[in-house]
C-alpha positions in Angstrom: -66.6 -109.2 -82.5 -63.1 -109.1 -83.8 -61.6 -105.6 -83.9 -58.3 -105.3 -86.0 -57.4 -101.8 -85.0 -55.6 -102.6 -81.6 -53.5 -105.0 -83.4 -52.3 -102.6 -86.1 -49.1 -100.7 -86.6 -51.0 -97.5 -87.1 -52.7 -97.9 -83.8 -49.4 -98.5 -82.1 -48.1 -95.4 -83.6 -51.1 -93.4 -82.6 -50.6 -94.5 -78.9 -46.9 -93.7 -79.1 -47.6 -90.1 -80.4 -50.5 -89.5 -77.9 -49.6 -91.4 -74.8 -45.8 -92.1 -75.2 -46.4 -95.7 -75.0 -44.6 -98.6 -76.5 -46.5 -101.7 -78.0 -45.2 -105.3 -77.3 -47.0 -108.6 -77.7 -47.4 -111.1 -74.9 -48.3 -114.2 -76.8 -51.0 -112.9 -79.1 -52.0 -110.0 -76.8 -51.1 -106.5 -77.8 -49.9 -104.5 -74.6 -48.9 -100.8 -74.4 -46.2 -100.1 -71.9 -46.0 -96.7 -70.2 -45.4 -94.9 -67.0 -48.5 -94.3 -65.0 -48.3 -92.0 -62.1 -44.7 -93.1 -61.6 -45.5 -96.8 -62.0 -44.4 -99.2 -64.8 -47.7 -100.2 -66.4 -48.8 -102.5 -69.0 -52.4 -101.6 -70.5 -54.5 -103.7 -72.7 -55.0 -101.7 -74.6 -54.4 -98.0 -74.1 -57.4 -96.0 -75.5 -61.1 -96.2 -76.6 -60.5 -99.6 -78.2 -61.3 -102.9 -76.7 -60.5 -106.4 -77.3 -62.6 -109.5 -76.8 -60.7 -112.5 -75.2 -62.1 -116.0 -74.6 -59.8 -116.6 -71.7 -59.0 -114.7 -68.5 -56.1 -112.5 -67.9 -53.3 -113.8 -65.6 -51.7 -110.5 -64.3 -48.9 -112.5 -62.5 -47.5 -113.6 -65.8 -47.4 -110.1 -67.1 -45.6 -108.9 -64.0 -42.9 -111.5 -64.3 -42.5 -111.4 -68.2 -42.6 -107.7 -68.7 -41.3 -106.4 -65.4 -44.1 -104.1 -64.7 -45.8 -103.1 -61.5 -49.3 -102.5 -62.6 -51.7 -104.0 -65.4 -54.7 -102.2 -66.6 -57.3 -103.9 -68.8 -60.2 -102.8 -70.8 -62.0 -105.9 -72.3 -65.2 -106.7 -73.9 -67.4 -109.2 -72.3 -64.8 -110.1 -69.6 -65.8 -111.2 -66.2 -65.4 -108.6 -63.6 -66.3 -104.9 -62.7 -68.1 -103.1 -65.6 -68.0 -99.3 -65.6 -68.1 -98.5 -69.4 -69.8 -99.8 -72.4 -68.6 -99.8 -75.9 -71.4 -98.7 -78.2 -71.3 -100.8 -81.3 -73.7 -100.5 -84.5 -73.9 -103.5 -86.6 -74.3 -102.5 -90.2 -73.1 -105.7 -91.9 -76.5 -107.4 -92.7 -78.6 -104.6 -94.3 -79.1 -104.2 -98.0 -79.1 -100.3 -98.3 -78.6 -97.1 -96.3 -82.3 -96.7 -96.4 -82.8 -100.2 -95.1 -80.2 -99.2 -92.2 -82.2 -96.1 -91.4 -85.5 -98.1 -91.4 -84.3 -101.1 -89.3 -81.7 -99.7 -87.1 -82.5 -96.1 -86.2 -85.3 -95.2 -83.8 -88.3 -93.3 -85.2 -87.7 -90.1 -83.4 -83.9 -90.0 -84.7 -85.1 -91.1 -88.1 -87.3 -88.0 -88.3 -84.7 -85.7 -87.0 -82.4 -86.9 -89.8 -85.0 -86.4 -92.3 -85.6 -83.0 -91.0 -82.0 -82.1 -91.2 -81.9 -83.1 -95.0 -84.4 -80.3 -95.6 -82.3 -77.8 -94.1 -80.1 -77.2 -97.2 -76.9 -78.8 -95.4 -74.3 -80.5 -97.2 -71.1 -82.4 -96.3 -67.4 -82.3 -97.2 -65.0 -85.2 -96.7 -61.7 -84.0 -95.9 -58.3 -85.1 -94.5 -55.9 -83.1 -92.3 -56.5 -80.0 -94.4 -59.8 -79.5 -92.8 -58.5 -79.8 -89.2 -58.0 -75.9 -88.3 -61.5 -75.3 -89.3 -63.0 -78.1 -87.3 -60.6 -77.6 -84.3 -62.3 -74.1 -83.9 -65.8 -75.6 -83.9 -64.4 -78.3 -81.6 -62.9 -75.9 -79.0 -66.1 -73.9 -78.8 -68.2 -76.9 -78.3 -66.1 -78.5 -75.7 -65.7 -75.3 -73.7 -69.4 -74.6 -73.6 -70.0 -78.1 -72.4 -67.1 -77.9 -70.0 -65.3 -80.9 -71.6 -61.5 -81.2 -71.7 -60.2 -79.6 -74.8 -57.4 -81.4 -76.4 -54.7 -79.4 -78.4 -54.7 -79.4 -82.2 -51.6 -81.3 -82.2 -53.2 -84.2 -80.3 -55.9 -84.3 -83.0 -53.2 -84.0 -85.8 -51.7 -87.2 -84.3 -54.6 -89.3 -85.6 -53.9 -88.2 -89.2 -50.3 -88.7 -88.5 -50.6 -92.3 -87.2 -53.5 -93.5 -89.5 -52.7 -91.7 -92.8 -55.3 -92.1 -95.4 -57.4 -94.2 -93.1 -58.2 -91.1 -91.1 -60.9 -88.7 -92.3 -62.7 -85.7 -91.3 -66.2 -85.2 -92.5 -67.8 -81.5 -92.1 -71.4 -80.5 -92.3 -71.9 -77.1 -93.9 -74.6 -74.5 -93.8 -73.6 -72.1 -96.5 -69.8 -71.6 -96.3 -69.8 -72.2 -92.5 -68.9 -75.6 -90.8 -71.6 -76.5 -88.2 -70.7 -80.0 -87.3 -67.8 -82.4 -87.7 -66.6 -85.8 -87.0 -63.1 -87.2 -87.1 -63.0 -91.0 -87.7 -60.9 -93.9 -88.9 -61.9 -96.8 -91.2 -59.8 -99.8 -90.9 -61.1 -103.0 -92.6 -64.5 -103.7 -91.7 -64.5 -101.3 -88.7 -65.4 -97.5 -88.5 -64.1 -95.9 -85.3 -65.6 -92.5 -84.4 -63.1 -90.5 -82.5 -64.0 -86.9 -82.0 -67.3 -84.9 -82.9 -68.3 -81.3 -82.4 -71.4 -79.1 -83.4 -72.6 -75.6 -83.5 -75.0 -74.9 -80.6 -76.5 -72.0 -82.6 -77.4 -74.5 -85.4 -78.8 -77.3 -83.2 -82.3 -76.6 -84.1 -81.3 -77.8 -87.7 -80.3 -81.3 -86.1 -76.6 -80.8 -87.5 -75.2 -83.2 -84.9 -77.8 -86.1 -86.1 -77.0 -85.2 -89.6 -73.2 -85.5 -89.4 -73.4 -88.9 -87.3 -75.9 -90.2 -89.9 -73.6 -89.1 -92.9 -70.4 -90.8 -91.3 -72.5 -94.0 -90.7 -73.6 -93.8 -94.5 -70.2 -93.4 -95.5 -69.0 -96.6 -93.6 -71.8 -98.6 -95.1 -70.9 -97.4 -98.6 -67.3 -98.5 -98.1 -68.1 -102.0 -96.8 -67.8 -101.2 -93.1 -69.6 -104.1 -91.0 -69.5 -102.2 -87.7 -69.5 -98.7 -86.4 -67.7 -98.1 -83.0 -69.1 -95.0 -81.3 -66.4 -95.4 -78.6 -66.5 -96.3 -74.9 -69.1 -94.5 -72.8 -69.3 -94.6 -68.8 -72.3 -96.5 -67.7 -73.3 -93.4 -65.5 -73.6 -91.3 -68.9 -77.0 -92.5 -69.5 -77.9 -89.4 -71.9 -74.9 -90.2 -74.0 -75.7 -94.0 -74.0 -79.4 -93.1 -75.0 -78.4 -90.8 -77.8 -76.2 -93.4 -79.3 -78.9 -96.1 -79.0 -81.1 -93.8 -81.2 -78.8 -94.7 -84.2 -79.1 -98.4 -83.5 -75.9 -98.7 -81.3 -75.9 -101.7 -78.8 -74.1 -101.2 -75.6 -71.4 -103.9 -75.1 -70.2 -104.2 -71.5 -66.5 -103.5 -71.0 -64.6 -104.9 -68.0 -62.2 -102.4 -66.6 -59.6 -103.8 -63.9 -56.4 -102.5 -62.3 -54.0 -105.2 -60.9 -51.0 -104.4 -58.7 -47.8 -106.4 -58.2 -48.2 -105.9 -54.4 -49.9 -103.7 -51.6 -46.9 -101.3 -51.7 -47.5 -100.5 -55.5 -51.2 -100.0 -54.8 -50.5 -97.4 -52.1 -48.0 -95.6 -54.1 -50.3 -95.3 -57.2 -53.2 -94.0 -55.0 -51.0 -91.4 -53.5 -49.5 -90.3 -56.7 -52.9 -90.2 -58.4 -54.2 -87.9 -55.6 -51.3 -85.6 -55.9 -51.9 -85.3 -59.6 -55.4 -84.5 -59.2 -54.6 -81.8 -56.7 -52.2 -80.3 -59.1 -54.9 -80.2 -61.8 -57.3 -78.6 -59.4 -55.1 -75.8 -58.2 -53.3 -75.2 -61.6 
């Protein structure tokens, strides 16, 4: 399951803009260097994208070579603690979008998608020019669900870094955007990054509609896999929702390694202080 995005210059620029990281390569492995709660850190890699390696990570080599005090890893199918899964939909072996709908999508979701097509909805494929309209929908959606709301500049960084590989697809009911999804296509991979939908229009299955339209777009542009992003194992509802489109959960090993006990304690204290500041802000 090779994923080219973490190796790309566009992804490195995205991480620099969003997280203030610097990418380096250790042998063939892309690492992102940054300051994490006051500790020099190498992260593999630093976002919702995950690498799959055939050999284990040796943190000591990274400590000595990169002069860092902490190593954080997010790796597919790697031995160790699993707290997240990557939800991956394989679309490389189907003959048509209808074949994909029949073979991958579960019956209930299939019926919901077909129902949405009867609601006079339509889509627009946009670039950065649609971001302000989408952001209002995104902000309302995330505030209602008590999710963290990113600034519009943070979403704009996706377009700044990935250029014409970044897209925004909006679903419309009349002249009003009722759902939207921001995604990136890179080679044979489609990466879904941010989505939002209008709660008032949920009875028209607008969220299922926009997800399916983006999946179809990927299929029509020779994508072989659709990455729905990382999902905590505890979030069973989200996992089941993505399973409805045929996505398969792939275990992600998440680990943190410290140079010594002193570093571990310093990280724990700094992290607690940071959370307290957020709580009483």
